[in-house]
mmCIF file of N, CA and C in Angstrom:
data_model
loop_
_atom_site.group_PDB
_atom_site.id
_atom_site.type_symbol
_atom_site.label_atom_id
_atom_site.label_comp_id
_atom_site.label_asym_id
_atom_site.label_seq_id
_atom_site.Cartn_x
_atom_site.Cartn_y
_atom_site.Cartn_z
ATOM 1 N N MET A 1 -54.680 282.751 262.257
ATOM 2 C CA MET A 1 -54.567 281.335 262.395
ATOM 3 C C MET A 1 -55.445 280.951 263.620
ATOM 4 N N THR A 2 -56.160 279.926 263.382
ATOM 5 C CA THR A 2 -57.148 279.383 264.423
ATOM 6 C C THR A 2 -56.332 278.484 265.302
ATOM 7 N N PRO A 3 -56.280 278.630 266.556
ATOM 8 C CA PRO A 3 -55.468 277.668 267.444
ATOM 9 C C PRO A 3 -56.229 276.330 267.637
ATOM 10 N N LEU A 4 -55.443 275.245 267.788
ATOM 11 C CA LEU A 4 -56.066 273.999 267.994
ATOM 12 C C LEU A 4 -56.513 273.824 269.551
ATOM 13 N N PRO A 5 -57.615 273.160 269.757
ATOM 14 C CA PRO A 5 -57.903 272.899 271.198
ATOM 15 C C PRO A 5 -56.817 272.043 271.792
ATOM 16 N N PRO A 6 -56.432 272.280 273.151
ATOM 17 C CA PRO A 6 -55.417 271.484 273.711
ATOM 18 C C PRO A 6 -55.809 270.007 273.586
ATOM 19 N N GLY A 7 -54.775 269.134 273.373
ATOM 20 C CA GLY A 7 -55.092 267.653 273.187
ATOM 21 C C GLY A 7 -55.701 267.247 272.017
ATOM 22 N N SER A 8 -55.703 268.181 270.874
ATOM 23 C CA SER A 8 -56.369 267.711 269.574
ATOM 24 C C SER A 8 -55.651 266.471 269.029
ATOM 25 N N VAL A 9 -56.548 265.519 268.578
ATOM 26 C CA VAL A 9 -56.079 264.304 268.039
ATOM 27 C C VAL A 9 -56.281 264.168 266.641
ATOM 28 N N VAL A 10 -55.266 263.719 265.787
ATOM 29 C CA VAL A 10 -55.374 263.627 264.383
ATOM 30 C C VAL A 10 -55.068 262.185 264.026
ATOM 31 N N ARG A 11 -56.030 261.473 263.629
ATOM 32 C CA ARG A 11 -55.894 259.942 263.331
ATOM 33 C C ARG A 11 -56.023 259.635 261.912
ATOM 34 N N THR A 12 -56.675 260.485 261.072
ATOM 35 C CA THR A 12 -56.940 260.209 259.799
ATOM 36 C C THR A 12 -56.441 261.239 258.859
ATOM 37 N N HIS A 13 -56.356 260.966 257.505
ATOM 38 C CA HIS A 13 -55.995 261.978 256.596
ATOM 39 C C HIS A 13 -57.106 263.152 256.486
ATOM 40 N N ALA A 14 -58.272 262.655 256.624
ATOM 41 C CA ALA A 14 -59.322 263.753 256.537
ATOM 42 C C ALA A 14 -59.226 264.677 257.751
ATOM 43 N N ALA A 15 -58.938 264.156 258.970
ATOM 44 C CA ALA A 15 -58.766 264.905 260.064
ATOM 45 C C ALA A 15 -57.564 265.850 260.010
ATOM 46 N N LEU A 16 -56.494 265.385 259.400
ATOM 47 C CA LEU A 16 -55.306 266.222 259.115
ATOM 48 C C LEU A 16 -55.712 267.413 258.178
ATOM 49 N N LEU A 17 -56.443 267.066 257.120
ATOM 50 C CA LEU A 17 -56.733 268.180 256.154
ATOM 51 C C LEU A 17 -57.730 269.166 256.871
ATOM 52 N N ALA A 18 -58.658 268.730 257.676
ATOM 53 C CA ALA A 18 -59.512 269.726 258.447
ATOM 54 C C ALA A 18 -58.635 270.488 259.386
ATOM 55 N N MET A 19 -57.632 269.886 260.046
ATOM 56 C CA MET A 19 -56.719 270.646 260.930
ATOM 57 C C MET A 19 -55.945 271.769 260.205
ATOM 58 N N TRP A 20 -55.442 271.332 258.939
ATOM 59 C CA TRP A 20 -54.709 272.404 258.303
ATOM 60 C C TRP A 20 -55.585 273.487 257.775
ATOM 61 N N ARG A 21 -56.827 273.185 257.368
ATOM 62 C CA ARG A 21 -57.743 274.206 256.949
ATOM 63 C C ARG A 21 -58.158 275.121 258.118
ATOM 64 N N GLY A 22 -58.337 274.549 259.183
ATOM 65 C CA GLY A 22 -58.627 275.403 260.396
ATOM 66 C C GLY A 22 -57.390 276.251 260.794
ATOM 67 N N LEU A 23 -56.145 275.797 260.791
ATOM 68 C CA LEU A 23 -54.991 276.579 260.965
ATOM 69 C C LEU A 23 -54.705 277.609 260.016
ATOM 70 N N MET A 24 -54.909 277.284 258.705
ATOM 71 C CA MET A 24 -54.469 278.208 257.742
ATOM 72 C C MET A 24 -55.667 279.211 257.414
ATOM 73 N N GLY A 25 -56.853 278.871 257.496
ATOM 74 C CA GLY A 25 -57.919 279.807 257.224
ATOM 75 C C GLY A 25 -57.862 280.207 255.847
ATOM 76 N N ARG A 26 -58.574 281.427 255.621
ATOM 77 C CA ARG A 26 -58.658 282.047 254.231
ATOM 78 C C ARG A 26 -57.698 283.282 254.416
ATOM 79 N N ARG A 27 -56.488 283.242 253.910
ATOM 80 C CA ARG A 27 -55.595 284.324 253.809
ATOM 81 C C ARG A 27 -54.499 284.366 252.767
ATOM 82 N N GLU A 28 -53.941 285.395 252.582
ATOM 83 C CA GLU A 28 -52.766 285.614 251.569
ATOM 84 C C GLU A 28 -51.609 285.265 252.346
ATOM 85 N N PHE A 29 -50.628 284.720 251.736
ATOM 86 C CA PHE A 29 -49.277 284.436 252.214
ATOM 87 C C PHE A 29 -48.317 285.361 251.625
ATOM 88 N N SER A 30 -47.463 285.919 252.469
ATOM 89 C CA SER A 30 -46.507 286.854 251.949
ATOM 90 C C SER A 30 -45.161 286.269 251.451
ATOM 91 N N VAL A 31 -44.888 285.072 252.077
ATOM 92 C CA VAL A 31 -43.654 284.348 251.660
ATOM 93 C C VAL A 31 -43.992 282.869 251.631
ATOM 94 N N ALA A 32 -43.136 282.126 250.943
ATOM 95 C CA ALA A 32 -43.194 280.745 250.860
ATOM 96 C C ALA A 32 -42.580 280.098 252.196
ATOM 97 N N SER A 33 -43.409 279.186 252.677
ATOM 98 C CA SER A 33 -43.026 278.565 254.061
ATOM 99 C C SER A 33 -43.328 276.986 253.963
ATOM 100 N N VAL A 34 -42.694 276.370 254.896
ATOM 101 C CA VAL A 34 -43.111 275.037 255.222
ATOM 102 C C VAL A 34 -43.472 275.002 256.651
ATOM 103 N N TRP A 35 -44.642 274.528 257.003
ATOM 104 C CA TRP A 35 -45.171 274.453 258.405
ATOM 105 C C TRP A 35 -45.046 272.995 258.936
ATOM 106 N N LEU A 36 -44.638 272.905 260.101
ATOM 107 C CA LEU A 36 -44.495 271.542 260.701
ATOM 108 C C LEU A 36 -45.458 271.499 261.871
ATOM 109 N N VAL A 37 -46.120 270.396 261.940
ATOM 110 C CA VAL A 37 -46.978 270.058 263.143
ATOM 111 C C VAL A 37 -46.410 268.629 263.602
ATOM 112 N N PHE A 38 -46.074 268.613 264.850
ATOM 113 C CA PHE A 38 -45.669 267.261 265.391
ATOM 114 C C PHE A 38 -46.732 266.460 266.184
ATOM 115 N N LEU A 39 -46.739 265.257 266.124
ATOM 116 C CA LEU A 39 -47.702 264.254 266.787
ATOM 117 C C LEU A 39 -47.041 263.417 267.560
ATOM 118 N N ASP A 40 -47.601 263.016 268.787
ATOM 119 C CA ASP A 40 -47.061 262.069 269.576
ATOM 120 C C ASP A 40 -47.533 260.600 269.273
ATOM 121 N N ASP A 41 -47.114 259.596 269.994
ATOM 122 C CA ASP A 41 -47.504 258.211 269.656
ATOM 123 C C ASP A 41 -48.925 257.917 269.835
ATOM 124 N N GLU A 42 -49.770 258.903 270.338
ATOM 125 C CA GLU A 42 -51.254 258.682 270.483
ATOM 126 C C GLU A 42 -51.948 259.581 269.545
ATOM 127 N N TYR A 43 -51.200 260.227 268.599
ATOM 128 C CA TYR A 43 -51.786 261.122 267.605
ATOM 129 C C TYR A 43 -52.133 262.447 268.089
ATOM 130 N N ARG A 44 -51.765 262.796 269.286
ATOM 131 C CA ARG A 44 -52.026 264.114 269.782
ATOM 132 C C ARG A 44 -51.080 265.120 269.174
ATOM 133 N N VAL A 45 -51.743 266.255 268.748
ATOM 134 C CA VAL A 45 -50.903 267.376 268.088
ATOM 135 C C VAL A 45 -50.171 268.128 269.213
ATOM 136 N N GLN A 46 -48.887 268.266 269.005
ATOM 137 C CA GLN A 46 -48.141 268.956 270.007
ATOM 138 C C GLN A 46 -48.356 270.456 269.949
ATOM 139 N N PRO A 47 -48.200 271.149 271.135
ATOM 140 C CA PRO A 47 -48.573 272.560 271.171
ATOM 141 C C PRO A 47 -47.785 273.603 270.205
ATOM 142 N N VAL A 48 -46.599 273.144 269.789
ATOM 143 C CA VAL A 48 -45.845 274.015 269.023
ATOM 144 C C VAL A 48 -45.928 273.786 267.511
ATOM 145 N N ILE A 49 -46.361 274.748 266.726
ATOM 146 C CA ILE A 49 -46.405 274.642 265.290
ATOM 147 C C ILE A 49 -45.242 275.523 264.793
ATOM 148 N N VAL A 50 -44.479 274.905 263.889
ATOM 149 C CA VAL A 50 -43.307 275.563 263.479
ATOM 150 C C VAL A 50 -43.340 275.996 261.927
ATOM 151 N N PRO A 51 -43.492 277.286 261.602
ATOM 152 C CA PRO A 51 -43.317 277.639 260.284
ATOM 153 C C PRO A 51 -41.857 278.078 259.954
ATOM 154 N N VAL A 52 -41.411 277.657 258.894
ATOM 155 C CA VAL A 52 -40.044 277.794 258.362
ATOM 156 C C VAL A 52 -40.258 278.719 257.189
ATOM 157 N N ASP A 53 -40.027 280.034 257.252
ATOM 158 C CA ASP A 53 -40.308 281.012 256.116
ATOM 159 C C ASP A 53 -39.066 281.175 255.266
ATOM 160 N N GLY A 54 -39.428 281.700 253.960
ATOM 161 C CA GLY A 54 -38.488 282.175 253.077
ATOM 162 C C GLY A 54 -37.852 280.956 252.214
ATOM 163 N N LEU A 55 -38.751 280.052 251.888
ATOM 164 C CA LEU A 55 -38.255 278.984 251.041
ATOM 165 C C LEU A 55 -37.872 279.461 249.595
ATOM 166 N N PRO A 56 -36.741 278.927 249.134
ATOM 167 C CA PRO A 56 -36.401 279.372 247.652
ATOM 168 C C PRO A 56 -37.364 278.866 246.764
ATOM 169 N N ALA A 57 -37.477 279.438 245.556
ATOM 170 C CA ALA A 57 -38.417 278.943 244.437
ATOM 171 C C ALA A 57 -38.330 277.583 244.127
ATOM 172 N N GLU A 58 -37.192 276.907 244.230
ATOM 173 C CA GLU A 58 -36.913 275.468 243.983
ATOM 174 C C GLU A 58 -36.323 274.793 245.205
ATOM 175 N N PRO A 59 -36.742 273.463 245.240
ATOM 176 C CA PRO A 59 -36.112 272.782 246.458
ATOM 177 C C PRO A 59 -34.607 272.852 246.564
ATOM 178 N N ASP A 60 -34.242 272.915 247.744
ATOM 179 C CA ASP A 60 -32.750 273.035 248.129
ATOM 180 C C ASP A 60 -32.379 271.925 248.999
ATOM 181 N N GLU A 61 -31.351 271.118 248.549
ATOM 182 C CA GLU A 61 -30.978 269.912 249.163
ATOM 183 C C GLU A 61 -30.370 270.176 250.643
ATOM 184 N N GLY A 62 -29.745 271.320 250.771
ATOM 185 C CA GLY A 62 -29.186 271.652 252.003
ATOM 186 C C GLY A 62 -30.303 272.028 252.966
ATOM 187 N N PHE A 63 -31.382 272.673 252.563
ATOM 188 C CA PHE A 63 -32.548 273.010 253.430
ATOM 189 C C PHE A 63 -33.274 271.715 253.799
ATOM 190 N N THR A 64 -33.564 270.812 252.727
ATOM 191 C CA THR A 64 -34.304 269.624 253.121
ATOM 192 C C THR A 64 -33.642 268.602 253.955
ATOM 193 N N SER A 65 -32.212 268.526 253.794
ATOM 194 C CA SER A 65 -31.502 267.687 254.580
ATOM 195 C C SER A 65 -31.349 268.148 256.069
ATOM 196 N N SER A 66 -31.237 269.502 256.223
ATOM 197 C CA SER A 66 -31.218 270.019 257.543
ATOM 198 C C SER A 66 -32.591 269.830 258.339
ATOM 199 N N LEU A 67 -33.584 270.072 257.600
ATOM 200 C CA LEU A 67 -34.902 269.866 258.103
ATOM 201 C C LEU A 67 -35.032 268.420 258.540
ATOM 202 N N ALA A 68 -34.656 267.467 257.677
ATOM 203 C CA ALA A 68 -34.845 266.050 257.927
ATOM 204 C C ALA A 68 -34.042 265.717 259.245
ATOM 205 N N ALA A 69 -32.782 266.241 259.301
ATOM 206 C CA ALA A 69 -31.882 265.930 260.583
ATOM 207 C C ALA A 69 -32.633 266.483 261.933
ATOM 208 N N ILE A 70 -33.280 267.656 261.801
ATOM 209 C CA ILE A 70 -33.937 268.212 262.982
ATOM 210 C C ILE A 70 -35.109 267.292 263.326
ATOM 211 N N VAL A 71 -35.914 266.827 262.321
ATOM 212 C CA VAL A 71 -37.048 266.014 262.613
ATOM 213 C C VAL A 71 -36.600 264.723 263.131
ATOM 214 N N ALA A 72 -35.582 264.043 262.475
ATOM 215 C CA ALA A 72 -35.045 262.717 262.920
ATOM 216 C C ALA A 72 -34.655 262.769 264.314
ATOM 217 N N GLY A 73 -33.995 263.931 264.745
ATOM 218 C CA GLY A 73 -33.547 263.946 266.067
ATOM 219 C C GLY A 73 -34.746 264.107 267.147
ATOM 220 N N LEU A 74 -35.743 264.751 266.769
ATOM 221 C CA LEU A 74 -36.904 264.876 267.666
ATOM 222 C C LEU A 74 -37.571 263.471 267.740
ATOM 223 N N VAL A 75 -37.712 262.749 266.739
ATOM 224 C CA VAL A 75 -38.319 261.332 266.625
ATOM 225 C C VAL A 75 -37.388 260.394 267.498
ATOM 226 N N THR A 76 -36.156 260.361 267.076
ATOM 227 C CA THR A 76 -35.183 259.539 267.759
ATOM 228 C C THR A 76 -35.096 259.784 269.221
ATOM 229 N N GLY A 77 -35.254 261.075 269.624
ATOM 230 C CA GLY A 77 -35.104 261.389 271.001
ATOM 231 C C GLY A 77 -36.397 261.083 271.786
ATOM 232 N N GLY A 78 -37.491 260.655 271.048
ATOM 233 C CA GLY A 78 -38.657 260.310 271.666
ATOM 234 C C GLY A 78 -39.683 261.433 272.015
ATOM 235 N N ALA A 79 -39.397 262.664 271.584
ATOM 236 C CA ALA A 79 -40.160 263.899 271.824
ATOM 237 C C ALA A 79 -41.365 263.845 271.065
ATOM 238 N N VAL A 80 -41.306 263.280 269.763
ATOM 239 C CA VAL A 80 -42.556 263.185 269.025
ATOM 240 C C VAL A 80 -42.418 261.833 268.201
ATOM 241 N N SER A 81 -43.545 261.495 267.584
ATOM 242 C CA SER A 81 -43.583 260.147 266.788
ATOM 243 C C SER A 81 -43.588 260.478 265.283
ATOM 244 N N SER A 82 -44.259 261.581 264.925
ATOM 245 C CA SER A 82 -44.299 261.916 263.505
ATOM 246 C C SER A 82 -44.427 263.334 263.224
ATOM 247 N N VAL A 83 -44.308 263.748 262.010
ATOM 248 C CA VAL A 83 -44.478 265.186 261.586
ATOM 249 C C VAL A 83 -45.383 265.271 260.384
ATOM 250 N N ALA A 84 -46.257 266.267 260.488
ATOM 251 C CA ALA A 84 -47.158 266.634 259.352
ATOM 252 C C ALA A 84 -46.620 267.897 258.769
ATOM 253 N N MET A 85 -46.611 267.996 257.424
ATOM 254 C CA MET A 85 -46.048 269.129 256.759
ATOM 255 C C MET A 85 -47.058 269.931 255.813
ATOM 256 N N LEU A 86 -46.907 271.169 255.616
ATOM 257 C CA LEU A 86 -47.761 271.762 254.716
ATOM 258 C C LEU A 86 -46.858 273.015 254.125
ATOM 259 N N LEU A 87 -46.973 273.108 252.799
ATOM 260 C CA LEU A 87 -46.254 274.212 252.147
ATOM 261 C C LEU A 87 -47.259 275.343 251.965
ATOM 262 N N SER A 88 -46.886 276.569 252.165
ATOM 263 C CA SER A 88 -47.652 277.736 251.827
ATOM 264 C C SER A 88 -46.951 278.691 251.043
ATOM 265 N N ARG A 89 -47.547 279.419 250.170
ATOM 266 C CA ARG A 89 -46.975 280.355 249.336
ATOM 267 C C ARG A 89 -47.920 281.413 248.829
ATOM 268 N N PRO A 90 -47.377 282.534 248.526
ATOM 269 C CA PRO A 90 -48.250 283.615 247.725
ATOM 270 C C PRO A 90 -48.425 283.110 246.305
ATOM 271 N N GLY A 91 -49.229 283.878 245.692
ATOM 272 C CA GLY A 91 -49.441 283.573 244.155
ATOM 273 C C GLY A 91 -50.694 282.842 243.911
ATOM 274 N N PRO A 92 -50.698 282.197 242.693
ATOM 275 C CA PRO A 92 -51.898 281.543 242.203
ATOM 276 C C PRO A 92 -52.376 280.444 243.098
ATOM 277 N N GLY A 93 -53.673 280.245 243.150
ATOM 278 C CA GLY A 93 -54.229 279.196 243.970
ATOM 279 C C GLY A 93 -54.061 277.765 243.415
ATOM 280 N N ARG A 94 -53.793 277.681 242.246
ATOM 281 C CA ARG A 94 -53.589 276.301 241.718
ATOM 282 C C ARG A 94 -52.228 275.684 242.108
ATOM 283 N N MET A 95 -52.183 274.410 242.072
ATOM 284 C CA MET A 95 -50.746 273.731 242.415
ATOM 285 C C MET A 95 -49.969 273.875 241.174
ATOM 286 N N THR A 96 -48.672 274.214 241.490
ATOM 287 C CA THR A 96 -47.668 274.435 240.360
ATOM 288 C C THR A 96 -46.742 273.232 240.289
ATOM 289 N N ASP A 97 -45.886 273.165 239.360
ATOM 290 C CA ASP A 97 -44.807 272.203 239.192
ATOM 291 C C ASP A 97 -43.883 272.369 240.332
ATOM 292 N N ALA A 98 -43.497 273.619 240.585
ATOM 293 C CA ALA A 98 -42.538 273.994 241.613
ATOM 294 C C ALA A 98 -43.102 273.493 243.101
ATOM 295 N N ASP A 99 -44.452 273.593 243.269
ATOM 296 C CA ASP A 99 -45.000 273.057 244.517
ATOM 297 C C ASP A 99 -44.715 271.446 244.632
ATOM 298 N N ARG A 100 -45.090 270.931 243.475
ATOM 299 C CA ARG A 100 -44.905 269.453 243.325
ATOM 300 C C ARG A 100 -43.405 269.009 243.648
ATOM 301 N N ARG A 101 -42.584 269.742 243.058
ATOM 302 C CA ARG A 101 -41.123 269.460 243.351
ATOM 303 C C ARG A 101 -40.683 269.569 244.719
ATOM 304 N N TRP A 102 -41.298 270.595 245.397
ATOM 305 C CA TRP A 102 -40.969 270.789 246.898
ATOM 306 C C TRP A 102 -41.623 269.669 247.682
ATOM 307 N N ALA A 103 -42.797 269.265 247.312
ATOM 308 C CA ALA A 103 -43.412 268.109 248.144
ATOM 309 C C ALA A 103 -42.540 266.924 247.857
ATOM 310 N N VAL A 104 -42.095 266.594 246.691
ATOM 311 C CA VAL A 104 -41.328 265.343 246.416
ATOM 312 C C VAL A 104 -40.001 265.455 247.168
ATOM 313 N N ALA A 105 -39.411 266.629 247.107
ATOM 314 C CA ALA A 105 -38.045 266.724 247.795
ATOM 315 C C ALA A 105 -38.205 266.646 249.384
ATOM 316 N N LEU A 106 -39.303 267.210 249.906
ATOM 317 C CA LEU A 106 -39.530 267.028 251.461
ATOM 318 C C LEU A 106 -39.740 265.573 251.749
ATOM 319 N N ARG A 107 -40.606 264.960 250.965
ATOM 320 C CA ARG A 107 -40.930 263.514 251.122
ATOM 321 C C ARG A 107 -39.663 262.635 251.087
ATOM 322 N N ALA A 108 -38.846 262.942 250.084
ATOM 323 C CA ALA A 108 -37.632 262.068 249.925
ATOM 324 C C ALA A 108 -36.583 262.376 251.092
ATOM 325 N N ALA A 109 -36.476 263.548 251.479
ATOM 326 C CA ALA A 109 -35.573 263.866 252.501
ATOM 327 C C ALA A 109 -35.971 263.291 253.743
ATOM 328 N N LEU A 110 -37.245 263.343 254.126
ATOM 329 C CA LEU A 110 -37.706 262.841 255.502
ATOM 330 C C LEU A 110 -37.968 261.415 255.376
ATOM 331 N N GLY A 111 -38.335 260.842 254.270
ATOM 332 C CA GLY A 111 -38.748 259.494 254.186
ATOM 333 C C GLY A 111 -40.026 259.169 254.933
ATOM 334 N N TYR A 112 -40.605 258.041 254.568
ATOM 335 C CA TYR A 112 -41.965 257.688 255.155
ATOM 336 C C TYR A 112 -42.021 257.560 256.644
ATOM 337 N N GLU A 113 -40.899 257.122 257.248
ATOM 338 C CA GLU A 113 -40.914 256.833 258.630
ATOM 339 C C GLU A 113 -41.033 258.146 259.405
ATOM 340 N N LEU A 114 -40.398 259.147 259.002
ATOM 341 C CA LEU A 114 -40.520 260.504 259.751
ATOM 342 C C LEU A 114 -41.773 261.321 259.167
ATOM 343 N N ALA A 115 -42.184 261.217 258.012
ATOM 344 C CA ALA A 115 -43.230 262.011 257.508
ATOM 345 C C ALA A 115 -44.265 260.942 257.031
ATOM 346 N N ALA A 116 -44.941 260.361 257.838
ATOM 347 C CA ALA A 116 -45.991 259.323 257.373
ATOM 348 C C ALA A 116 -47.315 260.055 256.962
ATOM 349 N N TRP A 117 -47.497 261.223 257.129
ATOM 350 C CA TRP A 117 -48.613 262.027 256.749
ATOM 351 C C TRP A 117 -48.460 262.618 255.385
ATOM 352 N N PRO A 118 -49.497 262.687 254.659
ATOM 353 C CA PRO A 118 -49.434 263.366 253.304
ATOM 354 C C PRO A 118 -49.140 264.825 253.490
ATOM 355 N N ILE A 119 -48.435 265.311 252.509
ATOM 356 C CA ILE A 119 -48.034 266.800 252.611
ATOM 357 C C ILE A 119 -49.151 267.622 252.004
ATOM 358 N N HIS A 120 -49.430 268.773 252.482
ATOM 359 C CA HIS A 120 -50.454 269.584 252.035
ATOM 360 C C HIS A 120 -49.934 270.981 251.469
ATOM 361 N N LEU A 121 -50.797 271.646 250.706
ATOM 362 C CA LEU A 121 -50.405 272.947 250.126
ATOM 363 C C LEU A 121 -51.536 273.977 250.557
ATOM 364 N N ALA A 122 -51.031 275.184 251.020
ATOM 365 C CA ALA A 122 -51.964 276.266 251.322
ATOM 366 C C ALA A 122 -51.626 277.376 250.371
ATOM 367 N N THR A 123 -52.618 277.818 249.568
ATOM 368 C CA THR A 123 -52.539 279.069 248.780
ATOM 369 C C THR A 123 -53.719 280.021 249.250
ATOM 370 N N ARG A 124 -53.752 281.053 248.564
ATOM 371 C CA ARG A 124 -54.825 282.049 248.967
ATOM 372 C C ARG A 124 -56.221 281.240 248.877
ATOM 373 N N ASP A 125 -56.834 281.254 250.067
ATOM 374 C CA ASP A 125 -58.205 280.655 250.170
ATOM 375 C C ASP A 125 -58.330 279.273 249.807
ATOM 376 N N HIS A 126 -57.283 278.473 249.817
ATOM 377 C CA HIS A 126 -57.412 277.067 249.485
ATOM 378 C C HIS A 126 -56.347 276.157 250.206
ATOM 379 N N VAL A 127 -56.694 275.156 250.811
ATOM 380 C CA VAL A 127 -55.785 274.139 251.261
ATOM 381 C C VAL A 127 -56.081 272.729 250.650
ATOM 382 N N GLN A 128 -55.041 272.127 250.111
ATOM 383 C CA GLN A 128 -55.234 270.866 249.475
ATOM 384 C C GLN A 128 -54.095 269.881 249.723
ATOM 385 N N VAL A 129 -54.353 268.684 249.531
ATOM 386 C CA VAL A 129 -53.399 267.621 249.726
ATOM 387 C C VAL A 129 -52.675 267.340 248.447
ATOM 388 N N PHE A 130 -51.340 266.953 248.532
ATOM 389 C CA PHE A 130 -50.611 266.564 247.424
ATOM 390 C C PHE A 130 -50.953 265.029 247.197
ATOM 391 N N ALA A 131 -51.704 264.717 246.215
ATOM 392 C CA ALA A 131 -52.146 263.321 246.008
ATOM 393 C C ALA A 131 -51.076 262.707 245.303
ATOM 394 N N PRO A 132 -51.039 261.227 245.420
ATOM 395 C CA PRO A 132 -49.829 260.508 244.753
ATOM 396 C C PRO A 132 -49.591 260.878 243.313
ATOM 397 N N ASP A 133 -50.775 261.138 242.550
ATOM 398 C CA ASP A 133 -50.631 261.624 241.131
ATOM 399 C C ASP A 133 -49.892 262.841 240.990
ATOM 400 N N ASP A 134 -50.155 263.827 241.979
ATOM 401 C CA ASP A 134 -49.468 265.110 241.921
ATOM 402 C C ASP A 134 -47.906 264.879 242.138
ATOM 403 N N LEU A 135 -47.554 264.050 243.044
ATOM 404 C CA LEU A 135 -46.119 263.709 243.295
ATOM 405 C C LEU A 135 -45.615 263.001 242.130
ATOM 406 N N ALA A 136 -46.268 262.139 241.572
ATOM 407 C CA ALA A 136 -45.690 261.408 240.418
ATOM 408 C C ALA A 136 -45.450 262.288 239.194
ATOM 409 N N ALA A 137 -46.345 263.403 239.043
ATOM 410 C CA ALA A 137 -46.198 264.286 237.975
ATOM 411 C C ALA A 137 -44.932 265.155 238.107
ATOM 412 N N ALA A 138 -44.297 265.201 239.343
ATOM 413 C CA ALA A 138 -43.090 266.064 239.501
ATOM 414 C C ALA A 138 -41.860 265.273 239.184
ATOM 415 N N SER A 139 -42.004 264.055 239.065
ATOM 416 C CA SER A 139 -40.785 263.135 238.876
ATOM 417 C C SER A 139 -40.438 263.147 237.396
#
């Protein structure tokens, strides 16, 4: 994983995609994870990047609601302003229906206020954004 320079700023979706590509690099993932990057009110990336490993194959409401509560507490407490999320997993490089269901479940649990950034997917040698059409396909 390539560390971000101190004080990195992410203001656009393109900059977020570039950040994720730099962090994830080209590698294989051994487990499914959701990665959290927190930004302050001036869009500075905070120094702690949180991977949550061992996601089940399908979205789990207990997991997504717990994650939402943690993020909401950080935002409400003023520690951060927003969170950017990326799913990573082993297996095929193409986006799967299960990936889409996870992205929809995370977006629904956190809501736009907490997760204003698009969710991304990292698979072997590839990082991509979940486009609105991808999310609609999961519904």
